[in-house]
CSV table of N, CA and C in Angstrom, one decimal:
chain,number,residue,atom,x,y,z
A,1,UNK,N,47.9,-51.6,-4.8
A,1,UNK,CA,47.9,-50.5,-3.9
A,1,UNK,C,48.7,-50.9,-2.7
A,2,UNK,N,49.5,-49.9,-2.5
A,2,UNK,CA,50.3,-50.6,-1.4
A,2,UNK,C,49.9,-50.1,0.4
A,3,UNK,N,50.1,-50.2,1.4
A,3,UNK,CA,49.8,-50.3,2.7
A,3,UNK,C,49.4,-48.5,2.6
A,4,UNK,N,50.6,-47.7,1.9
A,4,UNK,CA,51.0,-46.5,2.3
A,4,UNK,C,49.5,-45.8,1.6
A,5,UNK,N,49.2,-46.3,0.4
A,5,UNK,CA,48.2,-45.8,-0.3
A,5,UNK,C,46.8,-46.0,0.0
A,6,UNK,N,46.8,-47.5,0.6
A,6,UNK,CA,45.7,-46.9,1.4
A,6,UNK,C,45.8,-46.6,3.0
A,7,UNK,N,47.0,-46.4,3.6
A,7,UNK,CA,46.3,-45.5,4.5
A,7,UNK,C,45.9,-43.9,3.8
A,8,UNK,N,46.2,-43.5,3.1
A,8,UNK,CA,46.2,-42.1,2.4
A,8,UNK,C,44.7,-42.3,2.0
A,9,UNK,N,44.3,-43.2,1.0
A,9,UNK,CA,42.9,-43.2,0.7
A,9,UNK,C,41.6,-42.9,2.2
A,10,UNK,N,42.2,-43.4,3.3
A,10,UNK,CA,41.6,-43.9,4.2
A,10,UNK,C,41.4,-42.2,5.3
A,11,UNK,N,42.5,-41.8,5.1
A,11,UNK,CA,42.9,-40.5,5.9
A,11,UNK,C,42.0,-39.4,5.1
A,12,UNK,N,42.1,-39.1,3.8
A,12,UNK,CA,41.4,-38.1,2.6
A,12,UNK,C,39.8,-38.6,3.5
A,13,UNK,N,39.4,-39.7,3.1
A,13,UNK,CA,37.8,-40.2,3.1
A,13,UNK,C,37.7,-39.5,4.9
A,14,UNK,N,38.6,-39.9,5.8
A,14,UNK,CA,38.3,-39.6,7.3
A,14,UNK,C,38.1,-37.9,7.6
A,15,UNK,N,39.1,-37.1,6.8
A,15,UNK,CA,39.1,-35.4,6.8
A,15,UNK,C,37.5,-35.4,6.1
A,16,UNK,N,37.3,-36.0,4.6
A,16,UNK,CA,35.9,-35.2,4.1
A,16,UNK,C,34.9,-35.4,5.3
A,17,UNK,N,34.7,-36.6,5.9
A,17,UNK,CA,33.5,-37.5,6.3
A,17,UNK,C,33.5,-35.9,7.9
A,18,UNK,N,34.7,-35.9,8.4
A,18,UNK,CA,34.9,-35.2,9.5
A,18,UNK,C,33.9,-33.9,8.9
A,19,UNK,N,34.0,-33.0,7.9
A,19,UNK,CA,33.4,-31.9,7.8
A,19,UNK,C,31.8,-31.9,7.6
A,20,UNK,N,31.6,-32.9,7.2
A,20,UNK,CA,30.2,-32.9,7.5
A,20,UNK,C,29.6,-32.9,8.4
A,21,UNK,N,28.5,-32.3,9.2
A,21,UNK,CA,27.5,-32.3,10.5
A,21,UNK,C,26.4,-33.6,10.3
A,22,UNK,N,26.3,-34.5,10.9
A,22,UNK,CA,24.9,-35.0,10.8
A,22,UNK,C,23.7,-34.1,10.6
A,23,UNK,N,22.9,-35.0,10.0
A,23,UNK,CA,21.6,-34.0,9.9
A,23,UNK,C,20.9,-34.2,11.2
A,24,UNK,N,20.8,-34.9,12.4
A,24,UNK,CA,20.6,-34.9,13.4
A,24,UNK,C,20.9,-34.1,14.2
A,25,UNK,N,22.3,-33.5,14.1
A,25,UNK,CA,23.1,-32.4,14.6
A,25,UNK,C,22.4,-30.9,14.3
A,26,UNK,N,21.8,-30.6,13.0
A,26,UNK,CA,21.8,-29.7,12.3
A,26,UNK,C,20.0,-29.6,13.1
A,27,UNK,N,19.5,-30.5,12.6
A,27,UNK,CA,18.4,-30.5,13.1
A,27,UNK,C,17.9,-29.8,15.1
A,28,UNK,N,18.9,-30.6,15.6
A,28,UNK,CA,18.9,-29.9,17.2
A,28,UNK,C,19.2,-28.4,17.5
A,29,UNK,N,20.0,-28.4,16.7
A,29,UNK,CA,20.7,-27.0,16.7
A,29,UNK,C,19.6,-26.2,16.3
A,30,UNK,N,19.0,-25.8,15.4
A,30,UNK,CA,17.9,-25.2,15.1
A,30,UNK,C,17.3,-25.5,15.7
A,31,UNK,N,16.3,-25.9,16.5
A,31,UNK,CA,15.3,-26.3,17.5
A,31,UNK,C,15.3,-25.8,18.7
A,32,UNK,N,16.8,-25.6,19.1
A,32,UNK,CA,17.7,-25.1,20.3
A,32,UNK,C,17.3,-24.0,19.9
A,33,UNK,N,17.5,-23.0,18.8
A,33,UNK,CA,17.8,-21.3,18.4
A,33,UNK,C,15.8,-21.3,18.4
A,34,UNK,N,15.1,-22.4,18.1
A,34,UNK,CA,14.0,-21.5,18.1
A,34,UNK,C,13.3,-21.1,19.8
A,35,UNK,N,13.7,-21.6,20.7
A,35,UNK,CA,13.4,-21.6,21.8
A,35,UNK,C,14.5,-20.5,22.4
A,36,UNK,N,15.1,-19.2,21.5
A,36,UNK,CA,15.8,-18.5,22.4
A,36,UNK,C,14.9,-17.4,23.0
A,37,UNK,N,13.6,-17.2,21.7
A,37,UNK,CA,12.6,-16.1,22.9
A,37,UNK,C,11.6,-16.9,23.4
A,38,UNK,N,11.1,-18.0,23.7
A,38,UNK,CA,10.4,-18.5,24.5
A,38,UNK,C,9.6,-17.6,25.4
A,39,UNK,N,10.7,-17.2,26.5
A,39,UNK,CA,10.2,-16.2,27.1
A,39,UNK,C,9.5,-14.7,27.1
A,40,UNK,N,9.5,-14.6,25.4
A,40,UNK,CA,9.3,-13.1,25.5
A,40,UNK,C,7.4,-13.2,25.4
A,41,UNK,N,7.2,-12.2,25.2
A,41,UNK,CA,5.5,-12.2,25.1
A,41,UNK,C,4.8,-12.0,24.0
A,42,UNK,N,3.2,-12.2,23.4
A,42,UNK,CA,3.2,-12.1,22.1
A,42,UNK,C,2.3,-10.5,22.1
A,43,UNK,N,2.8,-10.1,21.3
A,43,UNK,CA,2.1,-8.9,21.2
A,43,UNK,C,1.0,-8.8,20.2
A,44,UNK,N,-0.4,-8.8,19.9
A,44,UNK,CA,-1.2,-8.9,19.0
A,44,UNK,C,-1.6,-8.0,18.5
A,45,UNK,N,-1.9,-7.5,16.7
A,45,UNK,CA,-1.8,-6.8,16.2
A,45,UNK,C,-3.8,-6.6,16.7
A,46,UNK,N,-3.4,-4.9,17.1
A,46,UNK,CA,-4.7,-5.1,17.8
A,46,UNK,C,-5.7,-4.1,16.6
A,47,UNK,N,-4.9,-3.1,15.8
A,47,UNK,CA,-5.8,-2.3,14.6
A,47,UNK,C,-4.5,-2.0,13.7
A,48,UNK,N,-5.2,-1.7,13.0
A,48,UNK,CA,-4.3,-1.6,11.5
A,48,UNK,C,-4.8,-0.6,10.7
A,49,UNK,N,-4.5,0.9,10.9
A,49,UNK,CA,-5.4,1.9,9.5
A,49,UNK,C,-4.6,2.2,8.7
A,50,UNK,N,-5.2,2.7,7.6
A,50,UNK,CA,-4.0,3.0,7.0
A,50,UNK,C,-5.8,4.2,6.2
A,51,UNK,N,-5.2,5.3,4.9
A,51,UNK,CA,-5.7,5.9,4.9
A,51,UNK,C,-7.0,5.4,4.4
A,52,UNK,N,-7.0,4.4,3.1
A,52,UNK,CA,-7.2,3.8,2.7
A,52,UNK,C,-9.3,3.2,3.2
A,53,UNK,N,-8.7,3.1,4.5
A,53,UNK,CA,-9.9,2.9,4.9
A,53,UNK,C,-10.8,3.6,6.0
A,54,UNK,N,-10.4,4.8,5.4
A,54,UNK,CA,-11.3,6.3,6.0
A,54,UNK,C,-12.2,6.4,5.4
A,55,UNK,N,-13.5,6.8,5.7
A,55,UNK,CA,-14.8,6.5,5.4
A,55,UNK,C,-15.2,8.5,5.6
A,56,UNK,N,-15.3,9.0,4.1
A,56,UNK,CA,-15.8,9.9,4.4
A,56,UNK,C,-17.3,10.5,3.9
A,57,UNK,N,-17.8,11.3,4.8
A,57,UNK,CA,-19.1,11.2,4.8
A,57,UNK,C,-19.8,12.1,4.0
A,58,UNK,N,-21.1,12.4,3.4
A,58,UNK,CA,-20.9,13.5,2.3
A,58,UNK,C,-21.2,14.8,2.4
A,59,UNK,N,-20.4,15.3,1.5
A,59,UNK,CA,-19.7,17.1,1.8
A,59,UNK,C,-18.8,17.1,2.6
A,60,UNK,N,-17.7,16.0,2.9
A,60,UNK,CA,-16.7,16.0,3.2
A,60,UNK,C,-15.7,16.4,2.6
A,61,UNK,N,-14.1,16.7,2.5
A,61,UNK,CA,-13.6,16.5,1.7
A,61,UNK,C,-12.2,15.3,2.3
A,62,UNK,N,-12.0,14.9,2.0
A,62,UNK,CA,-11.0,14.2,2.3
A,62,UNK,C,-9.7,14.2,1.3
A,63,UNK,N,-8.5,14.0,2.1
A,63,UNK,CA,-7.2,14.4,1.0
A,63,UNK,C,-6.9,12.9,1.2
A,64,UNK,N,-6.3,12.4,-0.2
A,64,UNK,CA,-5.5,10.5,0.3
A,64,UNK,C,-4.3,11.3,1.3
A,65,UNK,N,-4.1,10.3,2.5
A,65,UNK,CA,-2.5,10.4,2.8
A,65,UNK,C,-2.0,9.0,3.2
A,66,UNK,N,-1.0,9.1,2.8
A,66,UNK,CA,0.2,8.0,2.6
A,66,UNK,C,0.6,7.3,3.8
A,67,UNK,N,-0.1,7.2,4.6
A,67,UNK,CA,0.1,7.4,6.3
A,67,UNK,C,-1.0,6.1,6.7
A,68,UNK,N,0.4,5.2,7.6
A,68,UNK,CA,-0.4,3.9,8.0
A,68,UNK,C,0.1,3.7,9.2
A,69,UNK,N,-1.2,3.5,10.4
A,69,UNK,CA,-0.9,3.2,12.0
A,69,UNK,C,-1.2,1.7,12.1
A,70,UNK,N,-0.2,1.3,13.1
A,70,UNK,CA,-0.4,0.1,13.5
A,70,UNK,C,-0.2,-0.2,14.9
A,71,UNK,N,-1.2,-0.7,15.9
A,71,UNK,CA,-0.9,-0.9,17.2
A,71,UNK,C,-1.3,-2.2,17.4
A,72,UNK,N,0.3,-2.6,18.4
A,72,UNK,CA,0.3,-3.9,18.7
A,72,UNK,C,-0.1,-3.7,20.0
A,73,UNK,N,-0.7,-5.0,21.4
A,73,UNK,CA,-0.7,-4.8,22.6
A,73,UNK,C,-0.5,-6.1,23.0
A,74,UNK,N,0.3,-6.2,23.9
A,74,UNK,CA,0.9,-6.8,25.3
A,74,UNK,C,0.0,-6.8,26.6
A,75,UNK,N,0.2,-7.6,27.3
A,75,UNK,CA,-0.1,-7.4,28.5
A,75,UNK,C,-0.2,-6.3,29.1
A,76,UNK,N,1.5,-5.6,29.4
A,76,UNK,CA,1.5,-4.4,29.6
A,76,UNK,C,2.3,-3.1,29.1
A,77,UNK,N,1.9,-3.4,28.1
A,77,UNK,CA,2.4,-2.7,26.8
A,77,UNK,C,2.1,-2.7,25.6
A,78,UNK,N,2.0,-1.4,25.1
A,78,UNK,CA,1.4,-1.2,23.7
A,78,UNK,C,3.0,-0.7,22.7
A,79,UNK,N,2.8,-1.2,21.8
A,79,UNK,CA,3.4,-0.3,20.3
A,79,UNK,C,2.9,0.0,19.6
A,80,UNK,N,2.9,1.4,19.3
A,80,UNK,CA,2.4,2.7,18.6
A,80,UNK,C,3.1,2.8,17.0
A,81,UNK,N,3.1,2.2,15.6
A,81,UNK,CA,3.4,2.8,14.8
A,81,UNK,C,3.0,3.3,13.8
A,82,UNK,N,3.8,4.6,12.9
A,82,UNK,CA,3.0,5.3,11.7
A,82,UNK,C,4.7,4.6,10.6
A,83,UNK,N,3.9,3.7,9.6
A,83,UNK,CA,4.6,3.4,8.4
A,83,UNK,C,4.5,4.6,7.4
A,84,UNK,N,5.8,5.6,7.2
A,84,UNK,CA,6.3,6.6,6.4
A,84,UNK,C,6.9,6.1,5.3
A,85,UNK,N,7.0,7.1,4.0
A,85,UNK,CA,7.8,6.3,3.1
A,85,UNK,C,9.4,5.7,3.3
A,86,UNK,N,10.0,6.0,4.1
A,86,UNK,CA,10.9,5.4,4.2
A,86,UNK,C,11.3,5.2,5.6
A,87,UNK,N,10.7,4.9,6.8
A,87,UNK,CA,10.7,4.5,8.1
A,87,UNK,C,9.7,3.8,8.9
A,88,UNK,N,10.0,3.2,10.1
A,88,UNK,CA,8.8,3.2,10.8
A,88,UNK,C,9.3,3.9,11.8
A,89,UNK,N,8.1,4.6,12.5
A,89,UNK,CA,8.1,5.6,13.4
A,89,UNK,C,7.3,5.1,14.7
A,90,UNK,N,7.8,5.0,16.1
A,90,UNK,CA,6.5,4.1,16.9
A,90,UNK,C,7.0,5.1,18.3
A,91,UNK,N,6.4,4.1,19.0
A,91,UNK,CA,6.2,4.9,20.6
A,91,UNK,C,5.6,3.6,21.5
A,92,UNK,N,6.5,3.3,22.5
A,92,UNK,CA,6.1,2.4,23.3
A,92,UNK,C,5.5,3.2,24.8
A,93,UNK,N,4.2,2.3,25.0
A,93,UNK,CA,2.7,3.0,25.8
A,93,UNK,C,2.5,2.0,26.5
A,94,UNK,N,2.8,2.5,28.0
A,94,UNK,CA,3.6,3.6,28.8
A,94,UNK,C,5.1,3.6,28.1
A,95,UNK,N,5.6,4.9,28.1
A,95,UNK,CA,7.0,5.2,27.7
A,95,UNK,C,7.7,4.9,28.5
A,96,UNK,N,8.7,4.1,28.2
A,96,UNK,CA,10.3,3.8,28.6
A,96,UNK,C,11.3,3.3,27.6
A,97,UNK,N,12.4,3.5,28.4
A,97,UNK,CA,13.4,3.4,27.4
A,97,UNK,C,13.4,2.0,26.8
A,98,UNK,N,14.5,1.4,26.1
A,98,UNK,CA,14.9,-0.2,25.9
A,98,UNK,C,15.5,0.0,24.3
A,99,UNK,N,15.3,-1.0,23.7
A,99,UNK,CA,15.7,-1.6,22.3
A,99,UNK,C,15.0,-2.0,21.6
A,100,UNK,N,14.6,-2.0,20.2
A,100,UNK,CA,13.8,-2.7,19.5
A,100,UNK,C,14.2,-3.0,18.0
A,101,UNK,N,13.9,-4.2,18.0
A,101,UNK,CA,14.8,-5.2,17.1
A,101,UNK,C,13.7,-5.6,16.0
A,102,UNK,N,13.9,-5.5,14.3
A,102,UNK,CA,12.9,-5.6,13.4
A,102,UNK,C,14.0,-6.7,13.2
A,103,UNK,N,12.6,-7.7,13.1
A,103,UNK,CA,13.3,-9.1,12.6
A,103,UNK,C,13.0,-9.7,11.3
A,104,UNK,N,13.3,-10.1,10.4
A,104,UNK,CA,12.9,-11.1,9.1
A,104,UNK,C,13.1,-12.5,9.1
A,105,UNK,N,12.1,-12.9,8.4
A,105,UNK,CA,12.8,-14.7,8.1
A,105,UNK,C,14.0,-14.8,7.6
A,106,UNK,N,14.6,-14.0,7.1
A,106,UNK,CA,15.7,-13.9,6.3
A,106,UNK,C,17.1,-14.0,7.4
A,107,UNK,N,16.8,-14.0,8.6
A,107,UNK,CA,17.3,-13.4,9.6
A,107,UNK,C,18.2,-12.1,9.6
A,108,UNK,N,17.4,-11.0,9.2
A,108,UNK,CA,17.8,-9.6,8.9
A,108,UNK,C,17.7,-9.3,10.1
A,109,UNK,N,18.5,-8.4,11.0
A,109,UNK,CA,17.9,-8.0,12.4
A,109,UNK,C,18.4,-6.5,11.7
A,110,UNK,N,17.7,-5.2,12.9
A,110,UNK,CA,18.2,-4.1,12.5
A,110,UNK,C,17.7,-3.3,14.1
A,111,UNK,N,18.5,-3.4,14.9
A,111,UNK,CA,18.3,-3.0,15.9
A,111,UNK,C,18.2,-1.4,16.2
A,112,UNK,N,17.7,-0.8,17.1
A,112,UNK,CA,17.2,1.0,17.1
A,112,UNK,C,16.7,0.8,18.7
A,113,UNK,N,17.3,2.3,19.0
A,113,UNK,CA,17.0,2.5,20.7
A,113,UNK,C,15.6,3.2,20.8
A,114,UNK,N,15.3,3.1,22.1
A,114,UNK,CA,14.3,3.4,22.1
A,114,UNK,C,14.7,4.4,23.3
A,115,UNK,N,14.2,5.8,23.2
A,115,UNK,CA,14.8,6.9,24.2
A,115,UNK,C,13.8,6.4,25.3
A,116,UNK,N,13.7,7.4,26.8
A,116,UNK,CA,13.4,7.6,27.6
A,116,UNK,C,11.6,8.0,27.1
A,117,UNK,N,11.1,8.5,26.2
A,117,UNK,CA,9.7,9.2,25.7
A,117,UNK,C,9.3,7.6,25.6
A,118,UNK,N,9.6,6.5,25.2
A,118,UNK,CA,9.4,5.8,24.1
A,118,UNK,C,9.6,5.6,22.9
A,119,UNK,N,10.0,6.9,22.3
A,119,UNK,CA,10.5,6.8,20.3
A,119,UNK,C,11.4,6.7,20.2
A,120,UNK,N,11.2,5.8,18.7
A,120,UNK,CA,12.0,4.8,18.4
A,120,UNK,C,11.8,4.9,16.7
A,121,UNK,N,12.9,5.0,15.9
A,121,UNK,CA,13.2,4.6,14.1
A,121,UNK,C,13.2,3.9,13.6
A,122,UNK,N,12.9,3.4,13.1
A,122,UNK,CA,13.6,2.0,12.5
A,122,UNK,C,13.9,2.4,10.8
A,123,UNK,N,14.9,2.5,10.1
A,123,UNK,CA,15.6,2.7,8.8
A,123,UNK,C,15.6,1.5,8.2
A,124,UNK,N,16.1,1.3,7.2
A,124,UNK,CA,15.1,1.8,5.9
A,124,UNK,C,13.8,0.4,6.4
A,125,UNK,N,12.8,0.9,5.8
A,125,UNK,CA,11.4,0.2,5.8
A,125,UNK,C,11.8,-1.1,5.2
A,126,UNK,N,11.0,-1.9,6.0
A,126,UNK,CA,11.1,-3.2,5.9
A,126,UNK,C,10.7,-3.9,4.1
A,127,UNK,N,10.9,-4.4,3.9
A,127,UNK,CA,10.2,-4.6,2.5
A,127,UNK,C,9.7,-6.6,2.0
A,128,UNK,N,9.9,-7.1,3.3
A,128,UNK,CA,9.5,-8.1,3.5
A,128,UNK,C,8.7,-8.5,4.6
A,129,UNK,N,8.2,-9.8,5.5
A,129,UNK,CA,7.8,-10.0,6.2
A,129,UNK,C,8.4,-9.8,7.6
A,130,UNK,N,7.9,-9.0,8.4
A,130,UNK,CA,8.9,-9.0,9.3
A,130,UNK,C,8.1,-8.9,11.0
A,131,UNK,N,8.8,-8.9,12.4
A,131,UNK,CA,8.0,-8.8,13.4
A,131,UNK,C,9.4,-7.6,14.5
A,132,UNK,N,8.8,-7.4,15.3
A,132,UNK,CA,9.4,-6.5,16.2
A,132,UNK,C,9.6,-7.3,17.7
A,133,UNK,N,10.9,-6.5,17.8
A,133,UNK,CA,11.4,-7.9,19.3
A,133,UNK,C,11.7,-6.1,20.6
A,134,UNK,N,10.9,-6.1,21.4
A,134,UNK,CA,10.7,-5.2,22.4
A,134,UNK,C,11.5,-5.4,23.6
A,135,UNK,N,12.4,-4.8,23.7
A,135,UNK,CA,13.4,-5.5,25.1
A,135,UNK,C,13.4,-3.8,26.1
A,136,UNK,N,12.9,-4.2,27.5
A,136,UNK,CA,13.3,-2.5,27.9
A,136,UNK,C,13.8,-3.6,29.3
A,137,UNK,N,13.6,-2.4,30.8
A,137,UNK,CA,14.1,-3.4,32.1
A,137,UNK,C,13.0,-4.2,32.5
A,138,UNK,N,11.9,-3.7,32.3
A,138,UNK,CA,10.3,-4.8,32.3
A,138,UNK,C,9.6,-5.5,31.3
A,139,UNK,N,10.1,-5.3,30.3
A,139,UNK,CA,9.7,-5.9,29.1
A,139,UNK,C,10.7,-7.0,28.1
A,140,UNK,N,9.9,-7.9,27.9
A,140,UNK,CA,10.4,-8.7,26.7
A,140,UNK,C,8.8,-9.1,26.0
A,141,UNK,N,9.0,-8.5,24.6
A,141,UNK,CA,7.9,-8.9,23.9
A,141,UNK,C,8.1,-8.5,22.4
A,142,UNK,N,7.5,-9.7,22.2
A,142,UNK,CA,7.3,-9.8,20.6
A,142,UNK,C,6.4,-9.6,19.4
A,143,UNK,N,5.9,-8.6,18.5
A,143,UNK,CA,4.8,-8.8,17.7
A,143,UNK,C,4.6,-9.8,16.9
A,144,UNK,N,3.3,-10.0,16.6
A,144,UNK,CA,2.7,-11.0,15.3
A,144,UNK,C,3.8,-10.5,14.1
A,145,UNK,N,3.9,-11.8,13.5
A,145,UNK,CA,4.8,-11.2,11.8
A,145,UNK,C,3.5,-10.5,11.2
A,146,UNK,N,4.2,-9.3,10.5
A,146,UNK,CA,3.3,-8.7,9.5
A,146,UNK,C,3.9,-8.6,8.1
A,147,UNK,N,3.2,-8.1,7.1
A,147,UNK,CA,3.6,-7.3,5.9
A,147,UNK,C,3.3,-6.3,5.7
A,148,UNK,N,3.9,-5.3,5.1
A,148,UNK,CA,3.6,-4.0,5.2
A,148,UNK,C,2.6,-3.6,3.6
């Protein structure tokens, strides 16, 4: 092998080695992204109905409906929602405007405004595990992950 061939061997081995990240690298770097909401707040799933567990009493009649509320609360702030077949539907209590972001482990985000009332859509229904990220001018807060 002459001088020229291994500098070539030597230059090939220095480009592969260059594209790789340490796993030290890889490791900070995620550590760094989980500390980007730090600051937001946790919001705790405070009731959960769904129809399911309506208790009715006798000579009642009760119809099933497909219809599930969930309220999270904050310090100073509540989220209001009803899981439809194909939405979630909510209301932030007291009403103001902002953003609200359904998040996945998958890192699926799917962002939806939140008007001046409070309501707010979120399309298509989640179908994995997922939590809600609440941003308005006074608020930063986060719900427990749930499953629907």
């Amino acid at each position: 092998m002459t001088n020229d061939d291994q500098l070539l061997v030597e230059l090939r081995e220095a480009i592969q080695s260059a594209g790789e990240v340490p796993e030290a690298f890889i490791a900070a770097g995620k550590a760094a992204f989980a500390w980007r909401t730090v600051d937001a707040e946790l919001a705790a799933l405070t009731d959960d109905f769904s129809a399911d567990d309506a208790v009715t009493g006798a000579g009642m009649r009760a119809e099933h409906a497909e219809v599930r509320a969930l309220s999270f609360h904050a310090r100073d702030i509540a989220i209001e929602l009803e899981v439809t077949s194909d939405a979630l539907l909510g209301q932030l209590v007291p009403a103001r405007s902002g953003t609200i972001e359904l998040q996945t482990p998958e890192d699926g985000h799917n962002t939806a405004a939140v008007d001046e009332s409070g309501w707010f859509t979120i399309r298509p229904l989640p179908t994995t595990m997922f939590r809600l990220h609440v941003r308005t001018a006074t608020d930063n807060v986060i719900t427990e992950w749930i499953t629907l």
